[in-house]
Short mmCIF file of C-alpha atoms in Angstrom, two decimals:
data_model
loop_
_atom_site.label_atom_id
_atom_site.label_comp_id
_atom_site.label_asym_id
_atom_site.label_seq_id
_atom_site.Cartn_x
_atom_site.Cartn_y
_atom_site.Cartn_z
CA UNK A 1 -34.73 34.34 48.70
CA UNK A 2 -34.26 30.86 50.20
CA UNK A 3 -34.18 31.72 53.89
CA UNK A 4 -32.04 29.36 55.95
CA UNK A 5 -33.37 29.24 59.48
CA UNK A 6 -32.24 27.53 62.66
CA UNK A 7 -34.31 26.40 65.63
CA UNK A 8 -32.67 26.92 69.01
CA UNK A 9 -33.55 26.19 72.62
CA UNK A 10 -31.88 25.87 75.98
CA UNK A 11 -32.90 22.62 77.66
CA UNK A 12 -31.12 23.64 80.87
CA UNK A 13 -28.50 26.22 81.75
CA UNK A 14 -26.60 26.47 85.00
CA UNK A 15 -24.23 24.71 87.36
CA UNK A 16 -26.83 21.95 87.76
CA UNK A 17 -26.65 21.03 84.07
CA UNK A 18 -26.23 22.50 80.59
CA UNK A 19 -27.69 21.38 77.28
CA UNK A 20 -28.45 23.45 74.17
CA UNK A 21 -30.31 22.47 71.00
CA UNK A 22 -29.55 23.93 67.55
CA UNK A 23 -30.95 22.55 64.31
CA UNK A 24 -32.89 23.04 61.11
CA UNK A 25 -35.87 21.15 59.67
CA UNK A 26 -33.82 18.05 58.92
CA UNK A 27 -31.06 17.68 61.51
CA UNK A 28 -29.85 19.09 64.80
CA UNK A 29 -27.07 18.88 67.33
CA UNK A 30 -26.84 19.19 71.09
CA UNK A 31 -24.09 21.25 72.65
CA UNK A 32 -23.29 19.55 75.97
CA UNK A 33 -25.29 16.86 77.72
CA UNK A 34 -25.35 17.94 81.32
CA UNK A 35 -28.82 16.68 82.24
CA UNK A 36 -29.98 13.07 82.24
CA UNK A 37 -31.03 11.29 79.08
CA UNK A 38 -34.58 10.96 80.40
CA UNK A 39 -34.81 14.63 81.31
CA UNK A 40 -33.38 15.64 77.92
CA UNK A 41 -36.06 13.58 76.20
CA UNK A 42 -38.84 14.99 78.40
CA UNK A 43 -37.87 18.59 77.86
CA UNK A 44 -37.48 18.22 74.12
CA UNK A 45 -40.86 16.53 73.89
CA UNK A 46 -42.54 19.34 75.82
CA UNK A 47 -41.38 21.94 73.29
CA UNK A 48 -41.98 19.84 70.19
CA UNK A 49 -38.41 18.79 69.41
CA UNK A 50 -37.48 15.30 68.26
CA UNK A 51 -34.43 13.31 69.33
CA UNK A 52 -34.63 11.62 65.94
CA UNK A 53 -33.35 14.83 64.35
CA UNK A 54 -30.34 15.01 66.68
CA UNK A 55 -27.31 13.69 64.77
CA UNK A 56 -24.42 14.52 67.11
CA UNK A 57 -23.39 15.87 70.50
CA UNK A 58 -20.67 18.50 70.85
CA UNK A 59 -18.93 18.74 74.22
CA UNK A 60 -17.45 22.02 75.42
CA UNK A 61 -15.43 20.67 78.36
CA UNK A 62 -15.27 17.95 81.00
CA UNK A 63 -17.00 19.56 83.99
CA UNK A 64 -19.84 17.40 85.28
CA UNK A 65 -22.60 19.90 84.56
CA UNK A 66 -21.79 19.54 80.85
CA UNK A 67 -21.36 15.77 80.50
CA UNK A 68 -23.30 13.89 83.17
CA UNK A 69 -25.97 12.66 80.74
CA UNK A 70 -23.57 12.08 77.86
CA UNK A 71 -22.83 8.36 77.97
CA UNK A 72 -26.45 7.23 78.24
CA UNK A 73 -27.74 9.71 75.66
CA UNK A 74 -25.01 8.97 73.10
CA UNK A 75 -25.29 5.20 73.53
CA UNK A 76 -29.10 5.10 73.38
CA UNK A 77 -29.26 7.06 70.11
CA UNK A 78 -25.86 6.01 68.67
CA UNK A 79 -24.81 9.64 68.44
CA UNK A 80 -21.25 10.61 67.55
CA UNK A 81 -19.62 12.69 70.28
CA UNK A 82 -17.37 15.52 69.10
CA UNK A 83 -14.88 16.19 71.86
CA UNK A 84 -11.34 17.56 72.12
CA UNK A 85 -8.53 15.14 73.08
CA UNK A 86 -7.83 17.04 76.30
CA UNK A 87 -11.47 17.00 77.32
CA UNK A 88 -11.77 13.30 76.56
CA UNK A 89 -8.68 12.51 78.65
CA UNK A 90 -10.11 14.49 81.57
CA UNK A 91 -13.50 12.76 81.54
CA UNK A 92 -14.02 10.44 84.51
CA UNK A 93 -16.00 7.86 82.59
CA UNK A 94 -15.64 5.95 79.37
CA UNK A 95 -17.50 7.15 76.31
CA UNK A 96 -18.15 4.38 73.82
CA UNK A 97 -15.04 4.37 71.65
CA UNK A 98 -16.86 3.93 68.34
CA UNK A 99 -18.81 7.14 68.98
CA UNK A 100 -15.82 9.42 69.63
CA UNK A 101 -14.86 12.09 67.09
CA UNK A 102 -11.99 14.46 67.85
CA UNK A 103 -12.18 18.25 67.72
CA UNK A 104 -9.31 20.56 66.86
CA UNK A 105 -9.06 24.34 67.09
CA UNK A 106 -11.01 26.10 64.33
CA UNK A 107 -12.11 22.78 62.88
CA UNK A 108 -15.34 22.85 60.88
CA UNK A 109 -17.52 19.75 61.21
CA UNK A 110 -20.35 19.07 58.77
CA UNK A 111 -23.46 17.43 60.19
CA UNK A 112 -25.87 17.12 57.28
CA UNK A 113 -26.38 20.69 56.11
CA UNK A 114 -25.12 22.18 59.39
CA UNK A 115 -21.55 23.40 59.78
CA UNK A 116 -20.15 23.53 63.31
CA UNK A 117 -16.98 25.50 64.04
CA UNK A 118 -15.20 24.67 67.28
CA UNK A 119 -12.59 26.98 68.75
CA UNK A 120 -10.62 27.17 71.98
CA UNK A 121 -11.91 29.32 74.83
CA UNK A 122 -10.52 30.55 78.15
CA UNK A 123 -11.79 28.41 81.04
CA UNK A 124 -10.30 26.36 83.85
CA UNK A 125 -10.71 23.07 82.04
CA UNK A 126 -8.34 20.81 80.12
CA UNK A 127 -9.11 21.71 76.50
CA UNK A 128 -12.34 23.75 76.41
CA UNK A 129 -14.24 24.79 73.27
CA UNK A 130 -16.93 27.20 72.14
CA UNK A 131 -19.06 26.54 69.06
CA UNK A 132 -20.72 28.35 66.19
CA UNK A 133 -23.40 26.51 64.23
CA UNK A 134 -24.19 27.77 60.76
CA UNK A 135 -26.77 26.89 58.13
CA UNK A 136 -26.47 28.88 54.95
CA UNK A 137 -25.80 32.41 56.16
CA UNK A 138 -27.47 31.94 59.56
CA UNK A 139 -25.15 31.57 62.56
CA UNK A 140 -25.77 30.73 66.21
CA UNK A 141 -23.04 30.79 68.85
CA UNK A 142 -22.77 28.85 72.11
CA UNK A 143 -20.47 30.87 74.35
CA UNK A 144 -20.60 29.77 78.00
CA UNK A 145 -18.06 28.94 80.72
CA UNK A 146 -15.70 31.71 79.66
CA UNK A 147 -13.17 33.49 81.86
CA UNK A 148 -12.45 36.25 79.37
CA UNK A 149 -13.61 37.17 75.88
CA UNK A 150 -10.64 36.22 73.68
CA UNK A 151 -10.11 37.51 70.12
CA UNK A 152 -11.68 34.40 68.59
CA UNK A 153 -14.81 34.83 70.69
CA UNK A 154 -15.10 38.50 69.77
CA UNK A 155 -14.69 37.61 66.09
CA UNK A 156 -17.36 34.91 66.11
CA UNK A 157 -19.78 36.81 68.34
CA UNK A 158 -19.83 39.64 65.83
CA UNK A 159 -21.09 37.28 63.12
CA UNK A 160 -23.94 35.61 65.01
CA UNK A 161 -27.64 36.09 64.43
CA UNK A 162 -28.29 34.62 67.87
CA UNK A 163 -26.12 33.49 70.75
CA UNK A 164 -26.14 31.69 74.06
CA UNK A 165 -23.88 33.95 76.14
CA UNK A 166 -22.77 33.37 79.70
CA UNK A 167 -23.71 36.00 82.28
CA UNK A 168 -22.72 34.05 85.34
CA UNK A 169 -22.46 36.49 88.23
CA UNK A 170 -23.02 40.01 89.44
CA UNK A 171 -19.80 41.46 90.88
CA UNK A 172 -21.45 42.88 94.00
CA UNK A 173 -23.44 39.73 94.74
CA UNK A 174 -20.35 37.55 94.36
CA UNK A 175 -18.31 39.79 96.64
CA UNK A 176 -21.00 39.70 99.35
CA UNK A 177 -21.69 35.98 99.02
CA UNK A 178 -20.75 33.31 101.55
CA UNK A 179 -18.44 31.64 99.03
CA UNK A 180 -14.89 31.13 100.33
CA UNK A 181 -12.25 33.49 99.03
CA UNK A 182 -10.54 30.89 96.81
CA UNK A 183 -13.83 30.11 95.05
CA UNK A 184 -14.63 33.77 94.48
CA UNK A 185 -11.20 34.19 92.90
CA UNK A 186 -11.65 31.07 90.77
CA UNK A 187 -14.96 32.37 89.42
CA UNK A 188 -13.79 35.92 88.73
CA UNK A 189 -10.08 35.42 88.11
CA UNK A 190 -10.07 35.34 84.31
CA UNK A 191 -10.31 31.59 83.76
CA UNK A 192 -13.63 30.95 85.48
CA UNK A 193 -16.86 32.59 84.40
CA UNK A 194 -18.04 35.72 82.64
CA UNK A 195 -19.65 38.38 84.83
CA UNK A 196 -22.73 40.37 83.89
CA UNK A 197 -20.48 43.39 83.38
CA UNK A 198 -18.04 41.62 81.05
CA UNK A 199 -20.84 39.92 79.13
CA UNK A 200 -22.62 43.25 78.68
CA UNK A 201 -19.39 44.86 77.48
CA UNK A 202 -19.00 42.15 74.85
CA UNK A 203 -22.64 42.49 73.82
CA UNK A 204 -22.68 46.30 73.70
CA UNK A 205 -19.38 46.62 71.86
CA UNK A 206 -19.47 43.77 69.37
CA UNK A 207 -23.13 42.85 68.85
CA UNK A 208 -23.95 42.91 65.13
CA UNK A 209 -26.99 44.94 64.14
CA UNK A 210 -28.65 41.76 62.84
CA UNK A 211 -28.45 39.79 66.13
CA UNK A 212 -32.07 38.95 66.83
CA UNK A 213 -31.83 36.88 70.04
CA UNK A 214 -29.49 36.71 73.01
CA UNK A 215 -30.01 33.88 75.48
CA UNK A 216 -28.24 34.76 78.71
CA UNK A 217 -26.88 31.50 80.06
CA UNK A 218 -25.21 29.73 82.99
CA UNK A 219 -26.45 32.20 85.61
CA UNK A 220 -25.20 31.48 89.13
CA UNK A 221 -27.91 30.42 91.56
CA UNK A 222 -26.31 32.34 94.42
CA UNK A 223 -24.48 35.23 92.77
CA UNK A 224 -26.91 36.46 90.14
CA UNK A 225 -30.57 37.28 89.65
CA UNK A 226 -32.53 36.61 86.43
CA UNK A 227 -34.53 39.83 86.77
CA UNK A 228 -31.41 41.88 87.40
CA UNK A 229 -29.54 40.57 84.37
CA UNK A 230 -32.59 40.73 82.09
CA UNK A 231 -33.16 44.39 82.98
CA UNK A 232 -29.48 45.21 82.54
CA UNK A 233 -29.25 43.76 79.04
CA UNK A 234 -32.66 44.96 77.90
CA UNK A 235 -31.51 48.54 78.45
CA UNK A 236 -28.82 47.95 75.82
CA UNK A 237 -30.69 45.54 73.52
CA UNK A 238 -31.27 47.85 70.54
CA UNK A 239 -33.73 45.46 68.94
CA UNK A 240 -32.25 42.18 70.15
CA UNK A 241 -34.66 40.01 72.14
CA UNK A 242 -33.18 39.16 75.54
CA UNK A 243 -34.01 35.78 77.08
CA UNK A 244 -32.70 34.41 80.37
CA UNK A 245 -32.10 30.66 80.06
CA UNK A 246 -33.38 28.87 83.14
CA UNK A 247 -31.53 26.43 85.39
CA UNK A 248 -34.84 24.69 86.12
CA UNK A 249 -36.60 24.24 82.78
CA UNK A 250 -36.34 24.50 79.03
CA UNK A 251 -36.93 27.70 77.07
CA UNK A 252 -39.34 27.88 74.19
CA UNK A 253 -37.97 27.21 70.72
CA UNK A 254 -36.75 30.28 68.82
CA UNK A 255 -36.45 30.43 65.05
CA UNK A 256 -33.46 32.37 63.79
CA UNK A 257 -33.38 33.73 60.26
CA UNK A 258 -30.68 35.33 58.14
CA UNK A 259 -30.60 38.24 57.66
CA UNK A 260 -33.28 39.69 59.94
CA UNK A 261 -36.71 38.07 59.75
CA UNK A 262 -37.25 36.34 63.10
CA UNK A 263 -40.16 34.42 64.57
CA UNK A 264 -40.71 32.27 67.66
CA UNK A 265 -43.21 29.61 68.56
#
């Protein structure tokens, strides 16, 4: 059988910057560009990834931790930027016009042999999107900055062989934190971020048996703990490898196969 595999890595994940790599042997994309161009290059180099394989950048929404490196990175490598009209309008800087490509709900974009499906998500942004990247039968989802798990998210999550899934905060830690009341409500009010509890409910209820890797993403620096969330999800993993994506450094590269043969290096 011709096994179609994808290489995935988190280059950074958190309120200080988000950037995720998904690709095959020939081409790749970045989802979000929330760290500097130079830091993106450094981190990719350290784990053996090449910017020459990156053919496009997909932007989830306009918040600074998802776009602050975008203009420099896209311009330096002449990369098309796939972005929704609402997100583009809300950006506070000008992306080079010739690089802009518009997203629409449930659109499927072909980048070489990769197919990227973008769909609307629930978040306090202008026109926010989640993404599923597929190559042959192998699918990887990027599901962060989510207030609630909508029907589309549940549908796509159940088809993924690996996923980046937000587990932003622990309910008790958020409640005890020094954050002002309005910020606590923004985070937990259904249009902010996904808690450990809600992320675990999604994972436990809708995880397909063939999901090999789950990269827990966008953890709060103040209202979560990597060890806490790793232990929580590992108890319910049932064969899925649990990785906590760092807000300080890149992960290793993971190789995702369809249907079940998985390796990492």
